[in-house]
Coordinates of C-alpha atoms in Angstrom, one line a residue:
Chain A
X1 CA -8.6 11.8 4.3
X2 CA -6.9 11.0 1.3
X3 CA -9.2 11.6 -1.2
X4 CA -9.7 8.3 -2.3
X5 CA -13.3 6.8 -1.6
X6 CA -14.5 3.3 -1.1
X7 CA -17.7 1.6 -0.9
X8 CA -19.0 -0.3 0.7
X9 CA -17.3 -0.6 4.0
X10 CA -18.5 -3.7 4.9
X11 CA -20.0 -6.5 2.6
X12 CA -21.0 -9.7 4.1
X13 CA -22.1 -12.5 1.8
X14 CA -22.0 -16.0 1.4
X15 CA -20.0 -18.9 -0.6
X16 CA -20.8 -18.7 -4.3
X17 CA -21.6 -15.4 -4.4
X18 CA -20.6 -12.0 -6.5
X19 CA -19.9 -8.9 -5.2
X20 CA -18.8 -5.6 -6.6
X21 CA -16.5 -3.1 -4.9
X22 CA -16.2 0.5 -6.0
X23 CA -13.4 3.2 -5.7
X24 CA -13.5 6.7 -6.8
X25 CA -9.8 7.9 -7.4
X26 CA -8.4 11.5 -5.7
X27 CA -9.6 14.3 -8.2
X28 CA -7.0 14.3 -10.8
X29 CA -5.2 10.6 -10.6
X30 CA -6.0 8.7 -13.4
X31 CA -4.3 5.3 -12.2
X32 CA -5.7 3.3 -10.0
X33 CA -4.8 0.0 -8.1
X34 CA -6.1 -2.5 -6.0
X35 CA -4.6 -4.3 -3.2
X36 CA -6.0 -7.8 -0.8
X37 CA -4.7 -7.5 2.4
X38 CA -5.3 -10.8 4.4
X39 CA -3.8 -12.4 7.3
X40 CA -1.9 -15.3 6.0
X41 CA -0.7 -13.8 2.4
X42 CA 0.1 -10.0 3.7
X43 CA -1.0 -6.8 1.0
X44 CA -0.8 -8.4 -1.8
X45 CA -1.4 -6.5 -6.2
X46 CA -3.9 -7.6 -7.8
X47 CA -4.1 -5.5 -10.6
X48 CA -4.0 -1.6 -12.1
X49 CA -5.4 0.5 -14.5
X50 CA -4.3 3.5 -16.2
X51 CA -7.0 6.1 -17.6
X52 CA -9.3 3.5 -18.5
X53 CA -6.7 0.5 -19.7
X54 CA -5.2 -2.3 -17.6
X55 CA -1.4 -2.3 -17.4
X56 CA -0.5 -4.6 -15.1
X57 CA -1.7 -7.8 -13.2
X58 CA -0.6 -9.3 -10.1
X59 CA -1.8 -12.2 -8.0
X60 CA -5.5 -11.5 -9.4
X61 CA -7.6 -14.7 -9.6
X62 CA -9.6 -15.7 -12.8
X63 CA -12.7 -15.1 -10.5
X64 CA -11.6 -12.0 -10.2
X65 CA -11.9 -8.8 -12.8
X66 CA -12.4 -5.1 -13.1
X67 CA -12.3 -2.3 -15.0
X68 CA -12.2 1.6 -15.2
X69 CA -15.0 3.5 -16.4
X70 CA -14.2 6.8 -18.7
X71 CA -15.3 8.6 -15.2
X72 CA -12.1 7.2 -14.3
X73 CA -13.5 5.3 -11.1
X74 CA -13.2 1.5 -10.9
X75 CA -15.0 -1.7 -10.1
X76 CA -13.8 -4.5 -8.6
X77 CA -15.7 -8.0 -9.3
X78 CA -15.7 -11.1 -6.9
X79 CA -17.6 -13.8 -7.9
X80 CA -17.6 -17.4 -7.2
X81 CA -16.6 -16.6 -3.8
X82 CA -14.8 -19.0 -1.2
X83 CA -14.6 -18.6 2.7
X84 CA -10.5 -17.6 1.9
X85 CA -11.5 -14.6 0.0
X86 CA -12.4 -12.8 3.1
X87 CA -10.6 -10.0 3.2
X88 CA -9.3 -6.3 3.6
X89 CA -9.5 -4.8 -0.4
X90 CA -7.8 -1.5 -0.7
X91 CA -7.9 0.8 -3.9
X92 CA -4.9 3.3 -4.5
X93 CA -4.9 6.0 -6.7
X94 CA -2.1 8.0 -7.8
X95 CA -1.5 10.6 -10.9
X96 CA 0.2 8.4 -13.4
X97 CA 1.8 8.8 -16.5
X98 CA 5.4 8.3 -15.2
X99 CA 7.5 6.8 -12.4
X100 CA 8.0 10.1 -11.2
X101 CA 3.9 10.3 -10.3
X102 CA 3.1 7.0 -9.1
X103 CA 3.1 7.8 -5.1
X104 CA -0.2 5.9 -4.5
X105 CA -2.8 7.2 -1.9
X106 CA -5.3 4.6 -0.2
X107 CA -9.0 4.5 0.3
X108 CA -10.2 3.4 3.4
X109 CA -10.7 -0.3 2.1
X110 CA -13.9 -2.2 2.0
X111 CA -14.0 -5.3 4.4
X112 CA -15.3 -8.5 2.9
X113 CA -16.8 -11.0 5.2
X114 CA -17.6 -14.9 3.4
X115 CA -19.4 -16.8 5.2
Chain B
X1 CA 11.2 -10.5 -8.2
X2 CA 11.3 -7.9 -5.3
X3 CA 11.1 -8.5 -1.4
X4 CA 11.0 -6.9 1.4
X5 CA 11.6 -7.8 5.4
X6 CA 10.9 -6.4 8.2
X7 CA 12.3 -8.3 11.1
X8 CA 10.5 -6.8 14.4
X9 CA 6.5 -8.1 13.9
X10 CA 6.0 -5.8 17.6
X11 CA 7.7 -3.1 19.1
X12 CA 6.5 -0.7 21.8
X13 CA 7.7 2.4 22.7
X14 CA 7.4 4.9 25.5
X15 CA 5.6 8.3 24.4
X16 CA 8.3 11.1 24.0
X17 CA 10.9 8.7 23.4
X18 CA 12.5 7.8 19.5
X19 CA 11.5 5.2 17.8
X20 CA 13.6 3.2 14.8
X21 CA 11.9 0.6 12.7
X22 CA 13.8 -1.8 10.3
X23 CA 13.2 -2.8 6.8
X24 CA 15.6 -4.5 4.4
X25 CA 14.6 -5.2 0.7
X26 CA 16.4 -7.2 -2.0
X27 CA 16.2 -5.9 -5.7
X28 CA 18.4 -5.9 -8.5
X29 CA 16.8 -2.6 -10.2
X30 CA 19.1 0.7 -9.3
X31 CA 15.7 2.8 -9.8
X32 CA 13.4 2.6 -7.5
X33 CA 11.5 4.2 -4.6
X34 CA 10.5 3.3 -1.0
X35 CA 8.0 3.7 1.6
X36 CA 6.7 3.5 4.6
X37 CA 2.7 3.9 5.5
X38 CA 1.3 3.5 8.6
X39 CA -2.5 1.5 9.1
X40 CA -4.1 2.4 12.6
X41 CA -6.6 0.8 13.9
X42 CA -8.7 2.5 11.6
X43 CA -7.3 0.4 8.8
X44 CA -6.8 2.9 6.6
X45 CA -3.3 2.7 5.1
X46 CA -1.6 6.0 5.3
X47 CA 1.9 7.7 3.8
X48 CA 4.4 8.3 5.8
X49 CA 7.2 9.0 4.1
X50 CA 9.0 8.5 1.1
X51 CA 12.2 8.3 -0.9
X52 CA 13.8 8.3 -3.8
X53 CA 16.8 6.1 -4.4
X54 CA 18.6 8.1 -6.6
X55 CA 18.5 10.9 -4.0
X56 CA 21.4 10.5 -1.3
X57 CA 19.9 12.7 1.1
X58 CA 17.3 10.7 3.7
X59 CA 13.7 11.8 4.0
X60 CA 12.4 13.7 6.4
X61 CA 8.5 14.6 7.3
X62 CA 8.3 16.3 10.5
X63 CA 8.7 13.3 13.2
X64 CA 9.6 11.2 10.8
X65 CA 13.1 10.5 9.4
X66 CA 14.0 7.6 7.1
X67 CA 18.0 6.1 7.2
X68 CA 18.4 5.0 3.5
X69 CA 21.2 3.0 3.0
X70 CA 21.2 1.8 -0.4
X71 CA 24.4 -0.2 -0.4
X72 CA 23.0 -2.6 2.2
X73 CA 19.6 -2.4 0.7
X74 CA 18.5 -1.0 4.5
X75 CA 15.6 1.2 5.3
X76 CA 15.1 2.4 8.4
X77 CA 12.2 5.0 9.7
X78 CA 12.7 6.9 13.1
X79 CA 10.2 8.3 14.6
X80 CA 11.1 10.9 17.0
X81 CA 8.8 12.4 20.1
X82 CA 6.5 9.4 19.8
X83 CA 2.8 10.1 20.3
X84 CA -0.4 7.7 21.3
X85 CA -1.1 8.8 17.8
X86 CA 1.6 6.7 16.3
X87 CA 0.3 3.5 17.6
X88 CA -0.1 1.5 14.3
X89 CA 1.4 -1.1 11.6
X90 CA 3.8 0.1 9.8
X91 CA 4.7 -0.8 6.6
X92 CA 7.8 -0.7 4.3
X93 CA 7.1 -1.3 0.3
X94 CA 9.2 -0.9 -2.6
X95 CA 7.9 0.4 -6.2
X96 CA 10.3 -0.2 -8.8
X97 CA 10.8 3.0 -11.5
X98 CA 12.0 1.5 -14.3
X99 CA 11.3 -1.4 -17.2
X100 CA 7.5 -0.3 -17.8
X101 CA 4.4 1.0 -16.4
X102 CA 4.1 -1.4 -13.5
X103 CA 4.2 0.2 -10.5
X104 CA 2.8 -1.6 -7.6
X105 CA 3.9 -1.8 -4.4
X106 CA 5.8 -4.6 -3.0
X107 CA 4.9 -4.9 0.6
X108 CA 6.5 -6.2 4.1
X109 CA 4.8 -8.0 6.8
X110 CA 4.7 -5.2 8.4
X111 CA 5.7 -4.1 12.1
X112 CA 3.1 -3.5 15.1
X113 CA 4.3 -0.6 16.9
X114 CA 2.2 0.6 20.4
X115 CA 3.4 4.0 21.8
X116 CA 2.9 3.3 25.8
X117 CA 1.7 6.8 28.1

């Protein structure tokens, strides 16, 4: 167990639809990532925050946002959502600050089903 | 931009025996750090190992053993008295240390490895 929590496990919706996933970093970490794994684009960044502040974006669509409450867990929103955004959404966590604290630990992912 | 390749999508193994999986990146940064994490059927992604560039000396966490060759951008993990346990995907990724506050990971395709009774 890492420390890191997800939920929901599972979400199944349909086309056009918004969804929400949580994370809940390890006690202590205040950066948090969050990954898309899929089958034809691999585990691919989306985006991170740092104690309540994005710093950095990745391959995030405009569809796609989130944020990180002063509890220092995070939200990640789907909406608008299309039959290729089914996929494996990991959150990492890791201390922060500086290079030297970045080692990221991963939740156990929530699986997206759009159908 | 960073990359990173692993060339063997499967490998099997017999349990007891050592195991070596292959990763090669391309970078131009000097600071950075590697890794490799493992996802079982579970899915969960879990660390392995990890190391730092600017350390010479490789890795080593029990089993597990990294060969870091930095010159030919070349890392390696060995794992050694291979268990049913081990049976996962392993990935390599690369975080670059330096030029800012970005530090995701930069994944590989990953290698399927089964550890065989």
């Amino acid at each position: 167990d890492s420390g890191v929590t997800q939920t929901p496990k599972h979400l199944i919706t349909a086309t056009g639809q918004r969804v929400t996933l949580r994370c809940s970093p390890r006690s202590g970490d205040l950066s948090v990532y969050w990954y898309q794994q899929s089958l034809d684009q691999g585990l691919q960044f989306l985006i991170q925050y740092y104690n309540g502040e994005e710093r950095a974006k990745g391959n995030i669509l405009e569809r796609f946002s989130a944020q990180q409450f002063p509890d220092l867990h995070s939200e990640l929103n789907l909406s608008s959502l299309e039959l290729g955004d089914s996929a494996l959404y990991f959150c990492a966590s890791s201390v922060g600050g500086s290079w030297s604290q970045e080692t990221q630990y991963f939740g156990p992912g929530t699986r997206l089903l759009v159908l | 931009a960073q990359t990173v390749t692993q060339s063997q999508p499967e490998m099997s193994v017999q349990e007891a025996e050592t195991v070596t999986l292959s990763c090669t990146y391309d970078t131009s940064e000097n600071n950075y750090y590697l890794f490799w994490y493992k996802q079982p059927p579970s899915r969960q992604m879990i660390l392995v190992i990890r190391q730092e560039a600017y350390k010479q000396q490789n890795a080593t966490e029990n089993r597990f053993s990294v060969n870091f060759q930095k010159a030919a951008k070349s890392f390696s993990l060995k794992i050694s008295d291979s268990q049913l346990g081990d049976t996962a995907m392993y990935f390599c990724a690369f975080m670059k240390t330096s030029g800012g506050s970005n530090y995701k990971l930069t994944f590989g395709k990953g290698t399927l490895l089964t550890v065989n009774p």
